[in-house]
CSV table of C-alpha atoms and ligand atoms in Angstrom, one decimal:
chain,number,residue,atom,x,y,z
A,1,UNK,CA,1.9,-16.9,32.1
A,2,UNK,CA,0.7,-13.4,30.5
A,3,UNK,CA,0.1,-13.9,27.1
A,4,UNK,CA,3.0,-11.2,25.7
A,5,UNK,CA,5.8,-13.2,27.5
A,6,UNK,CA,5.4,-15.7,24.8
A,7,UNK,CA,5.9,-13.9,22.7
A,8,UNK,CA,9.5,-12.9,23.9
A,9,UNK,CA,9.7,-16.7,24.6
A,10,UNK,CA,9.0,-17.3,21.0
A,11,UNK,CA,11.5,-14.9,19.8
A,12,UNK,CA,14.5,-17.0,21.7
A,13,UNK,CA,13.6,-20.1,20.2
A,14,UNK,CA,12.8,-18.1,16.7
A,15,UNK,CA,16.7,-17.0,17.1
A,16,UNK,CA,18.0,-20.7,17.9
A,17,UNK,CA,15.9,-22.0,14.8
A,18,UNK,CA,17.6,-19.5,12.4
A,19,UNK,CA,21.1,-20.1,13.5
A,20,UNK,CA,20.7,-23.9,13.4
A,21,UNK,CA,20.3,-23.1,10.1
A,22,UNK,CA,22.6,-20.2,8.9
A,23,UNK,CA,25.2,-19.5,11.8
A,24,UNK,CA,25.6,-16.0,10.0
A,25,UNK,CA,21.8,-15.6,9.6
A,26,UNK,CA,22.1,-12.5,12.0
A,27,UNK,CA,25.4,-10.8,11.3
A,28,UNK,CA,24.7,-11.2,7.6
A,29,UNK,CA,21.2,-9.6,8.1
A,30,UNK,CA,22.7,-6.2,10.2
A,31,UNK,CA,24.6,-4.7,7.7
A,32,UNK,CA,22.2,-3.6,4.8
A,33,UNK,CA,18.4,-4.1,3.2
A,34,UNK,CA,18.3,-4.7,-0.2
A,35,UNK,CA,14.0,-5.5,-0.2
A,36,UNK,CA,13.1,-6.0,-3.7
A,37,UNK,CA,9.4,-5.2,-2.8
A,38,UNK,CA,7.7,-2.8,-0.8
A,39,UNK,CA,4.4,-3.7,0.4
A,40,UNK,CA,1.5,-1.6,1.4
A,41,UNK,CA,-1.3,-3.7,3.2
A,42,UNK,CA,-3.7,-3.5,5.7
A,43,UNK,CA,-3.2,-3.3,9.8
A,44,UNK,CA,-5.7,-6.7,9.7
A,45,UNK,CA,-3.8,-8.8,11.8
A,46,UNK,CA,-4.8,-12.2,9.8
A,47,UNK,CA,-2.6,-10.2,6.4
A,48,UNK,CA,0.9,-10.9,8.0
A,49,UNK,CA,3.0,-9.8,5.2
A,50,UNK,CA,6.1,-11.9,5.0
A,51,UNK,CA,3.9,-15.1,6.0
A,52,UNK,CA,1.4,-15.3,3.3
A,53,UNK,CA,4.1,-14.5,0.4
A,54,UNK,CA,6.7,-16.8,2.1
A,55,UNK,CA,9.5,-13.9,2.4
A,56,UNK,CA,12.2,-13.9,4.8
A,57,UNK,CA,13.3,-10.6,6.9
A,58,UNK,CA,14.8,-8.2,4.5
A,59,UNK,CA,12.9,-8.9,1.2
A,60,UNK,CA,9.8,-6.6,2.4
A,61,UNK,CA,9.8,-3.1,2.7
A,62,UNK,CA,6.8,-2.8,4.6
A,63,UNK,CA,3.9,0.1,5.4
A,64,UNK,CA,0.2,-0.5,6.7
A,65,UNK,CA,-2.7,0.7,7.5
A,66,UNK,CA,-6.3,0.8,8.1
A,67,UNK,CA,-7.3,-0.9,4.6
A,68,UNK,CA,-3.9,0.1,3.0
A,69,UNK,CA,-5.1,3.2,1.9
A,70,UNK,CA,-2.4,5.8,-0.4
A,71,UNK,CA,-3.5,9.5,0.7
A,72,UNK,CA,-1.6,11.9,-1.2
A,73,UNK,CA,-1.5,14.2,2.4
A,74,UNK,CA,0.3,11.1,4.6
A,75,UNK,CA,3.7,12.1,5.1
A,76,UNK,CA,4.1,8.6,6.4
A,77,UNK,CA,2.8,6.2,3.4
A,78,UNK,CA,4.7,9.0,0.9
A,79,UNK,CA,7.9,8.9,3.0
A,80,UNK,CA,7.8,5.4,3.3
A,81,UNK,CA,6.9,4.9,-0.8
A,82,UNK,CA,10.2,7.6,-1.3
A,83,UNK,CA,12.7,6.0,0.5
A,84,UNK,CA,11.7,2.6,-0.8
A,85,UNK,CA,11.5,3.7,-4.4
A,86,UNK,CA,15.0,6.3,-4.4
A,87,UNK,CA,16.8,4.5,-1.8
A,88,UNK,CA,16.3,1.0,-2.1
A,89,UNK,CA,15.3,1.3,-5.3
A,90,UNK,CA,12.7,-1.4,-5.3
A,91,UNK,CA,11.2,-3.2,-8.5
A,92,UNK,CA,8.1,-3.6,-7.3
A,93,UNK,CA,5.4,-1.9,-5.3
A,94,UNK,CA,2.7,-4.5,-4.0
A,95,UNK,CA,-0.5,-3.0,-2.6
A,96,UNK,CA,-2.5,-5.7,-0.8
A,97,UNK,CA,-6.1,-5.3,0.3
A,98,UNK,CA,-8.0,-8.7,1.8
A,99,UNK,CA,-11.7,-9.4,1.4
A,100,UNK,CA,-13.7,-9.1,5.3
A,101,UNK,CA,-11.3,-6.0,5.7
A,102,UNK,CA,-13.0,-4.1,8.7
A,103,UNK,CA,-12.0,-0.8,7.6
A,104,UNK,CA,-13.9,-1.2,4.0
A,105,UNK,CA,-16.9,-3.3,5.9
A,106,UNK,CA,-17.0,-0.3,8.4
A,107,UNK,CA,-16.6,2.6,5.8
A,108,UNK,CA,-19.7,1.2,3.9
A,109,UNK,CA,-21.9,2.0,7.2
A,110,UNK,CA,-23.5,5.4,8.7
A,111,UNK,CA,-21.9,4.6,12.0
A,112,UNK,CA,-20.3,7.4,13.9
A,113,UNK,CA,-16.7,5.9,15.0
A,114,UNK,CA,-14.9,9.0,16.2
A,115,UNK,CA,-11.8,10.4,14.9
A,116,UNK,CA,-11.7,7.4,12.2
A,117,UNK,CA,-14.0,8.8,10.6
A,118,UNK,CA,-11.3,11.1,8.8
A,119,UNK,CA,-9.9,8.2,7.4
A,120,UNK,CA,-12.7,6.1,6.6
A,121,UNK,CA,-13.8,9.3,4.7
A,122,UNK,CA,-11.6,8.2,2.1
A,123,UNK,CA,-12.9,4.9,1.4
A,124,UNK,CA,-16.9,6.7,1.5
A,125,UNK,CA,-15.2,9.0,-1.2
A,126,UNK,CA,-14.3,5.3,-3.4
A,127,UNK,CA,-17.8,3.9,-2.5
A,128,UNK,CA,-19.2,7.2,-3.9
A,129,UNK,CA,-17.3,7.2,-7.4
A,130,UNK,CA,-18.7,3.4,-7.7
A,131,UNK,CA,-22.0,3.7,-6.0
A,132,UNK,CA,-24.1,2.6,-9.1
A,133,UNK,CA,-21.8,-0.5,-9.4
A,134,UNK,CA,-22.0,-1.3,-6.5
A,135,UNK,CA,-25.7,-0.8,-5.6
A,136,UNK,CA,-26.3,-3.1,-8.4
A,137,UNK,CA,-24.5,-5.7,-5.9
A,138,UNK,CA,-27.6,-7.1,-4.2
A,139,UNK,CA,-25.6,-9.7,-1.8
A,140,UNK,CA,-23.8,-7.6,1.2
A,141,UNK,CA,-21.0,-10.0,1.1
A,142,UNK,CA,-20.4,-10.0,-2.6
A,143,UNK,CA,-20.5,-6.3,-2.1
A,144,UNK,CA,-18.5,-5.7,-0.2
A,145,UNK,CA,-15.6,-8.4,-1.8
A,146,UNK,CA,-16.1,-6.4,-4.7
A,147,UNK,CA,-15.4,-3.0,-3.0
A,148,UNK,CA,-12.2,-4.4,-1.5
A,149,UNK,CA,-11.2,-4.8,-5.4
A,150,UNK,CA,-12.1,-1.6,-5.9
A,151,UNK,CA,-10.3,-0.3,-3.5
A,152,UNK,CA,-7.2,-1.7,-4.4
A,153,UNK,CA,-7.3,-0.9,-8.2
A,154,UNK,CA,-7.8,3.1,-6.8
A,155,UNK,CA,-4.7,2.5,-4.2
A,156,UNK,CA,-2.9,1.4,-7.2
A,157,UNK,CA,-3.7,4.5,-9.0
A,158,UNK,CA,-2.9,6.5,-6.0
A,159,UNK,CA,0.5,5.0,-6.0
A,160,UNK,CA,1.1,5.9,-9.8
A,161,UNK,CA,0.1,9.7,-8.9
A,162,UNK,CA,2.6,10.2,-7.0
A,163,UNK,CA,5.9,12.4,-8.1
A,164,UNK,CA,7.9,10.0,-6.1
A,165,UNK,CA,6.8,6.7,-9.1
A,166,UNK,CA,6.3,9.1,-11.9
A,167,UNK,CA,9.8,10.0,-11.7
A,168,UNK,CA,11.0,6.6,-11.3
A,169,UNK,CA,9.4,5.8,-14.2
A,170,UNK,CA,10.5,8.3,-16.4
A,171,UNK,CA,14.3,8.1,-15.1
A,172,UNK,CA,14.3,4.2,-14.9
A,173,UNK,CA,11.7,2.8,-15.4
A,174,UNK,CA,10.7,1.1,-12.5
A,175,UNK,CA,9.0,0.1,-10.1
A,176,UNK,CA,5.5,-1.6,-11.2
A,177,UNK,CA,3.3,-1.7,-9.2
A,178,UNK,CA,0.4,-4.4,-8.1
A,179,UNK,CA,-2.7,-4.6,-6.8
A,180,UNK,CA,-3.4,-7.5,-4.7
A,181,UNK,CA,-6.2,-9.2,-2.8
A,182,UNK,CA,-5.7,-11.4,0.4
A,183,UNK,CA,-8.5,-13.9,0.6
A,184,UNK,CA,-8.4,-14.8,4.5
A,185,UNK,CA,-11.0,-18.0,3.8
A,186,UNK,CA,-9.0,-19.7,1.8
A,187,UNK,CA,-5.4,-17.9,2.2
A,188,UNK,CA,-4.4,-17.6,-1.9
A,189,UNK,CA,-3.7,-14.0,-3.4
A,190,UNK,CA,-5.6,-12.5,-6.3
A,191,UNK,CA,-4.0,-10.3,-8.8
A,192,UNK,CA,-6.5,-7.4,-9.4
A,193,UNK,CA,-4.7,-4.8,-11.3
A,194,UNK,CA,-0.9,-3.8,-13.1
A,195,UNK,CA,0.3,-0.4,-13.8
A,196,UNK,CA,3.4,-0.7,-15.7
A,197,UNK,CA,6.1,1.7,-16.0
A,198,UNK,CA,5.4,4.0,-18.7
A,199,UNK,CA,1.1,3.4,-18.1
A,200,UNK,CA,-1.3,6.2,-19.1
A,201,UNK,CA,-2.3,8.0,-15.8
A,202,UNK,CA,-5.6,10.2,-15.8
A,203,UNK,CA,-4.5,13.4,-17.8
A,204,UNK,CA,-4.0,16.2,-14.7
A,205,UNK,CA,-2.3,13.6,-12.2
A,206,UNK,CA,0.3,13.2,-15.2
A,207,UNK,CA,3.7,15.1,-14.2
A,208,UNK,CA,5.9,16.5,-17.2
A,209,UNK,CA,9.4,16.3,-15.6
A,210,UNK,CA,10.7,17.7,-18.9
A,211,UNK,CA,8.5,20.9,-17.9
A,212,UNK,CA,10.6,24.1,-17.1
A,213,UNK,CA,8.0,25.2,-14.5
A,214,UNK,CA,7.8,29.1,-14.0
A,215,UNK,CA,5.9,30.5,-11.2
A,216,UNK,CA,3.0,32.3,-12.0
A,217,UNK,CA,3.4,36.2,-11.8
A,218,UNK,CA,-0.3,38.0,-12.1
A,219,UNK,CA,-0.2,40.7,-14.9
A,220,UNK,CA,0.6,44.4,-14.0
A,221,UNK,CA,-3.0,45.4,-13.8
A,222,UNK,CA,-4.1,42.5,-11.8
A,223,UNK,CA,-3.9,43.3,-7.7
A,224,UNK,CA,-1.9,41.4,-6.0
A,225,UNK,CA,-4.0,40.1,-3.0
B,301,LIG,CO1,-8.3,-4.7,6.5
């Protein structure tokens, strides 16, 4: 049988499991999302999301990639962080690296890798803000473990930068968000950093919503380019 045809196999029986359970599970599920948590993980396909939290459809709002990187240029991360956080109006944003994550093991190498390396650039850029810390690391593994934490705490930060949280924060003071690590060799979670609402951000990523912004005009004598 070709492996992807049991996968539609295993969706029938997944379907007769739930409504064994809950005839309604379905029709009950169709109407609306009310996720509680977005999570922003990594493409790793040993991180499944709902599995290692023990969620059910419709409690994760869920976006990933490549070593759940926050670029302030995605559209798609920054879209997906807005609707969760104005729209469903989530309490909690959950960003969750793992340790052996590819993307930070491959981001720590000179290997040419194509157009990935646009977005492995970001993670060099992380590995270059900590390069005396982690230099100091002597064993490659432990290394690179504690670069994953890195990681993480700076996607956390990256999260708080945004307009979309700042604004949350200061209208209602939500969400908080977590940074998370996924340890695939023994499968438990480690909390590696909070932001709270309300927390101290670095001062120019710091938005003043009470700010009556007016556009710079250049004086008279000043040509105008
Ligand atoms: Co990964």
């Amino acid at each position: 049988m070709d492996s992807y045809k049991k996968l539609l196999l295993a969706n029938k029986a997944w379907v007769v499991d739930k409504l064994s359970v809950h005839p309604d599970y379905f029709s009950r599920q169709a109407e609306h999302q009310k996720p509680e948590f977005m999570w922003i993980g990594c493409s790793d396909s040993r991180v499944p999301a709902e599995d290692i939290t023990g969620t059910e459809p419709g409690e994760l709002f869920v976006h990933r990639n490549i070593a759940n990187l926050v670029i302030h240029t995605d559209f798609n991360v920054l879209s997906v962080l807005q609707y969760a956080v104005e729209v469903l109006k989530v309490k909690h944003v959950i960003v969750c690296g793992h340790y052996n994550c590819g993307g930070i093991k491959n981001s720590m190498t000179h290997h040419d890798f194509g157009l990935i390396n646009q977005w492995l650039r970001h993670i060099k850029d992380i590995y270059n803000h900590n390069a005396a810390e982690l230099a100091a690391i002597t064993d490659p593994q432990a290394r690179a473990d504690r670069f994953v934490e890195i990681n993480v705490a700076q996607q956390v930060r990256n999260v708080a930068e945004t307009s979309t949280i700042q604004k949350a924060w200061y209208n209602e003071q939500r969400p908080i968000i977590h940074g998370w690590v996924y340890d695939l060799r023994t499968g438990y979670i480690k909390e590696i950093a909070t932001l709270e609402p309300g927390s101290k951000l670095d001062g120019i990523y710091e938005f003043d919503f009470s700010d009556k912004f007016e556009p710079y005009a250049p004086p008279a004598s000043e040509p105008v380019a």
